[in-house]
XYZ file of C-alpha atoms in Angstrom:
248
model
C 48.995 255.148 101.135
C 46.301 256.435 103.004
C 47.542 255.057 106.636
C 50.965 255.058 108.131
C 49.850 251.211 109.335
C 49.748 250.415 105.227
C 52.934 251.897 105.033
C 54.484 249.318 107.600
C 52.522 246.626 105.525
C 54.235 247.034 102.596
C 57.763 248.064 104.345
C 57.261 244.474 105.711
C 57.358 243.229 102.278
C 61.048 244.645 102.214
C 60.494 245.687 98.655
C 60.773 249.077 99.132
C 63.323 251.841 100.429
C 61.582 253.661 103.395
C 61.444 257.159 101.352
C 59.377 255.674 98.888
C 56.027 255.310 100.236
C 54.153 258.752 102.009
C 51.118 258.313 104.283
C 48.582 260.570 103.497
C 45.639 260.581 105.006
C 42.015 261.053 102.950
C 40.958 264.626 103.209
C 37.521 264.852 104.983
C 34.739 267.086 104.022
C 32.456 268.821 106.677
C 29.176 269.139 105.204
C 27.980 272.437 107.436
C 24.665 271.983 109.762
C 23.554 268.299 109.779
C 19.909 268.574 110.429
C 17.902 266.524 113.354
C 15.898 263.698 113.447
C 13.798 262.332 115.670
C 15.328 258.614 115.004
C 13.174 256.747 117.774
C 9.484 257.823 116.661
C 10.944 257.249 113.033
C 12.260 253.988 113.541
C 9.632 252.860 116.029
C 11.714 252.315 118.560
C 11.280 253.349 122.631
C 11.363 256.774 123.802
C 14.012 255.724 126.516
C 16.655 253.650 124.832
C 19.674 254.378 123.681
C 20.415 254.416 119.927
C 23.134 252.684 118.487
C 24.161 253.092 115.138
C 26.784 251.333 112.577
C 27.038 252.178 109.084
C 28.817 250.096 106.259
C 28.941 247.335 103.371
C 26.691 244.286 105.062
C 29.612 241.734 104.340
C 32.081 239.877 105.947
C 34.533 242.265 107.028
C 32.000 244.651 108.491
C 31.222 242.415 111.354
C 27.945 242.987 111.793
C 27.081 239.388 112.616
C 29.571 240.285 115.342
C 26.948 242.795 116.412
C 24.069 241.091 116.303
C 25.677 239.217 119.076
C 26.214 242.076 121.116
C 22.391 243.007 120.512
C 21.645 239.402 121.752
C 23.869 239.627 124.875
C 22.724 243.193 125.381
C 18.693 241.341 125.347
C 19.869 238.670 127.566
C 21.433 241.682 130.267
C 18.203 243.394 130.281
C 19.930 246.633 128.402
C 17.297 248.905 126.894
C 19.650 249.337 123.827
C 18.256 249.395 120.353
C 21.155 249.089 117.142
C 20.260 250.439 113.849
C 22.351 249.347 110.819
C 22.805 251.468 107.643
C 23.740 249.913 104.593
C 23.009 247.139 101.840
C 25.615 244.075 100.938
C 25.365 240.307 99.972
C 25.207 239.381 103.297
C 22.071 241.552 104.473
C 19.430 239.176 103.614
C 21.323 236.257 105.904
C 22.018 239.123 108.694
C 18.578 239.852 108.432
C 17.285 236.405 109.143
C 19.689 235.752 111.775
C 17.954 238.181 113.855
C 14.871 236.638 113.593
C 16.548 233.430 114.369
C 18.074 234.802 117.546
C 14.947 236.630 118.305
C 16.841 239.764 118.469
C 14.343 242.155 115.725
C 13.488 244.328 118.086
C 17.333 244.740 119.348
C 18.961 245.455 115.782
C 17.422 246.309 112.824
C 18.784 246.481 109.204
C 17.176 249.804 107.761
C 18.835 249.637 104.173
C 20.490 252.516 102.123
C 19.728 255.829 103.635
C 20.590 259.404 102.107
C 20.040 260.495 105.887
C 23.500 258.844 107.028
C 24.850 261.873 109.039
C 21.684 263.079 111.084
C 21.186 259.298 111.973
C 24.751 259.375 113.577
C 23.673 262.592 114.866
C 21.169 261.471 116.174
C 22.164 258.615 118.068
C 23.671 257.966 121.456
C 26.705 255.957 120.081
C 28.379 254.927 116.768
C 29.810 251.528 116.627
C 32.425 250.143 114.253
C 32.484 246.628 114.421
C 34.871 245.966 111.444
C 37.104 242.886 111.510
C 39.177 245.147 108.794
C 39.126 248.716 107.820
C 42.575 250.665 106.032
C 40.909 254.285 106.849
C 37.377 254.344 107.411
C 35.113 256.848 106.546
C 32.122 256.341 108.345
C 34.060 256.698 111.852
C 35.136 260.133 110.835
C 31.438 261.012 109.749
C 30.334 260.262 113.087
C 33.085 262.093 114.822
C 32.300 265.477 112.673
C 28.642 265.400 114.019
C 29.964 265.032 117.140
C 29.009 261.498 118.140
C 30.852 259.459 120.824
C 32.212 256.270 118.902
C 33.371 252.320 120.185
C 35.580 251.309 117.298
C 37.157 247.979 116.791
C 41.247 248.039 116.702
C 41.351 247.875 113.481
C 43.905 249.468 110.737
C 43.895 252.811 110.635
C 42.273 253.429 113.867
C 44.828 253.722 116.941
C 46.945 256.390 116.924
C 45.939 257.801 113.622
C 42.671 258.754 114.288
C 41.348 257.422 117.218
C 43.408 257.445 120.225
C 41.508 255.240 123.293
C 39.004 257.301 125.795
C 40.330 260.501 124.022
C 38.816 260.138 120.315
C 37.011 257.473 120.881
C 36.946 253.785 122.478
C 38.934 251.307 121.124
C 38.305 247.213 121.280
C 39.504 243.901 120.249
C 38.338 243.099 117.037
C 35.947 239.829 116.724
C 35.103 239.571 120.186
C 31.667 239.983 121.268
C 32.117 240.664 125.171
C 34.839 243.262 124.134
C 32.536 245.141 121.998
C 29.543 245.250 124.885
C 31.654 246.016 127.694
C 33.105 248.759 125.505
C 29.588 249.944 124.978
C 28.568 249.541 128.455
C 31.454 251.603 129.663
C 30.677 254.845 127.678
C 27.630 254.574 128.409
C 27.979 254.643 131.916
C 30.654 257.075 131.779
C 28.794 260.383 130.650
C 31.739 262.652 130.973
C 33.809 260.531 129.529
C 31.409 260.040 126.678
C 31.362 264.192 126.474
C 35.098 264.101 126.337
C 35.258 261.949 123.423
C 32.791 263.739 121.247
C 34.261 267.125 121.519
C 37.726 265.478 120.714
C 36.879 263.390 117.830
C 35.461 266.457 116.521
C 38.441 268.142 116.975
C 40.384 265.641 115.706
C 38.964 265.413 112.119
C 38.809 268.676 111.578
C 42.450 269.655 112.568
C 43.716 266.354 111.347
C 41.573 265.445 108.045
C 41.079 268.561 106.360
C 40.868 268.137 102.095
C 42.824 271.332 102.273
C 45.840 269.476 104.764
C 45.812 266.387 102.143
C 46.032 268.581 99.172
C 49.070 270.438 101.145
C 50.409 267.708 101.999
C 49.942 266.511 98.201
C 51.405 269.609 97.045
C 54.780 269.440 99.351
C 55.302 265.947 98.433
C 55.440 267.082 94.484
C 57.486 269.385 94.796
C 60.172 268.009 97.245
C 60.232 265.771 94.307
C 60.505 268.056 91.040
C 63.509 269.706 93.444
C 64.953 266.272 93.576
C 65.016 266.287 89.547
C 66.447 270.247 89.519
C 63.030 271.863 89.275
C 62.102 274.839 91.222
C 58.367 275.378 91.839
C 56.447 277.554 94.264
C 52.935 275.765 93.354
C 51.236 273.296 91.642
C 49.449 275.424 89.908
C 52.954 277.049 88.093
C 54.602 275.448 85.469
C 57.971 274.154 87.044
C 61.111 275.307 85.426
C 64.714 274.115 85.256
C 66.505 275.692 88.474
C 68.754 278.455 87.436
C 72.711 277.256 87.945
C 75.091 280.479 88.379
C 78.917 279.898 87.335
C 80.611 282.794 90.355
């Protein structure tokens, strides 16, 4: 599995013996220099807000409606906050028209598929993952390698993996609307604490979610096994051979 909270899912089945199953996590790839953007003249939006940005499949588990909420409180409160949703997905059409409904357009606006994923994290103030379900997700970890502050739902995969709260990032009960705002509200107001979280969520992935740590990790689990069945192997790349048995 990819999380150690999938391990305890299936552990909980009581199918397996606890050696059997090995977290390891996805191996992350940092692309180099993301460029810049200048997201508010592109997007139309106002030269003083501040940019919030969520990235995903428009569908159920995504919670996005969930968001749209927060952009509607957020109107309400008088916040000059602006959301800006990546992605296409059955639901985008409905999502789309539920804005209009709520009269929140100008708060939140669906902008499709984008190639330009990373420099619109970059670009923003704040990444928000409003996901009623994740296992390990990737666009958290995208936002944390271009070093963008992030208010993440408490979702698989999150706490204590990869996100631990007001060090990696800021951590919420899922499906809850006035969670999700007062999380966003609080980094906001909390620059330093905002700073904090951005240097160490880019620390994190790239000490903890390195492709070359998951194919190590790959590697030692292979061959802790082919020792298990008398093979001796130094790397994956040899061909094992029977371990040599010596009669003293």
């Amino acid at each position: 599995t990819n999380t150690h909270a999938l391990k305890n899912v299936y552990m909980s089945y009581g199918f397996f013996k606890d050696d059997f199953i090995h977290p390891i996590h996805d191996g992350f790839e940092f692309t180099g220099d993301v460029a810049d953007m200048s997201i508010r003249s592109e997007l139309k939006l106002p030269d003083d807000c501040k940019v919030l940005a969520a990235v995903g499949r428009i569908a159920h588990q995504k919670g996005f409606d969930i968001l749209i909420e927060v952009a509607r409180k957020a109107k309400s409160e008088g916040k000059n906050w602006r959301f800006v949703v990546v992605g296409t997905g059955p639901l985008e059409q409905k999502l789309i028209a539920l804005t209009r409904k709520l009269d929140v357009e100008d708060y939140i606006k669906f902008i499709g598929f984008r190639k330009d994923v990373l420099p619109i994290m970059k670009a923003s103030d704040l990444f928000v993952l409003s996901s009623r379900s994740e296992s390990m997700t990737n666009v958290l970890r995208e936002a944390m390698s271009v070093h963008t502050a992030c208010v993440t739902t408490d979702v698989m995969g999150i706490r204590g993996e990869l996100v631990d709260h007001k060090v990696h990032g800021y951590i919420v009960e899922p499906e809850n609307v006035d969670a999700l705002y007062d999380g966003i509200e609080y980094v906001l107001t909390h620059p330093e604490l905002k700073e904090k979280m951005e240097k160490n969520g880019y620390e994190r992935v790239k000490s903890s979610f390195s492709i070359e740590g998951m194919i190590d990790q790959i590697e030692q689990l292979f061959q802790g096994q082919l020792k298990l069945k008398g093979y001796e192997i130094t790397s994956l790349l040899s061909t094992p051979q029977p371990a040599q048995k010596y009669t003293v």
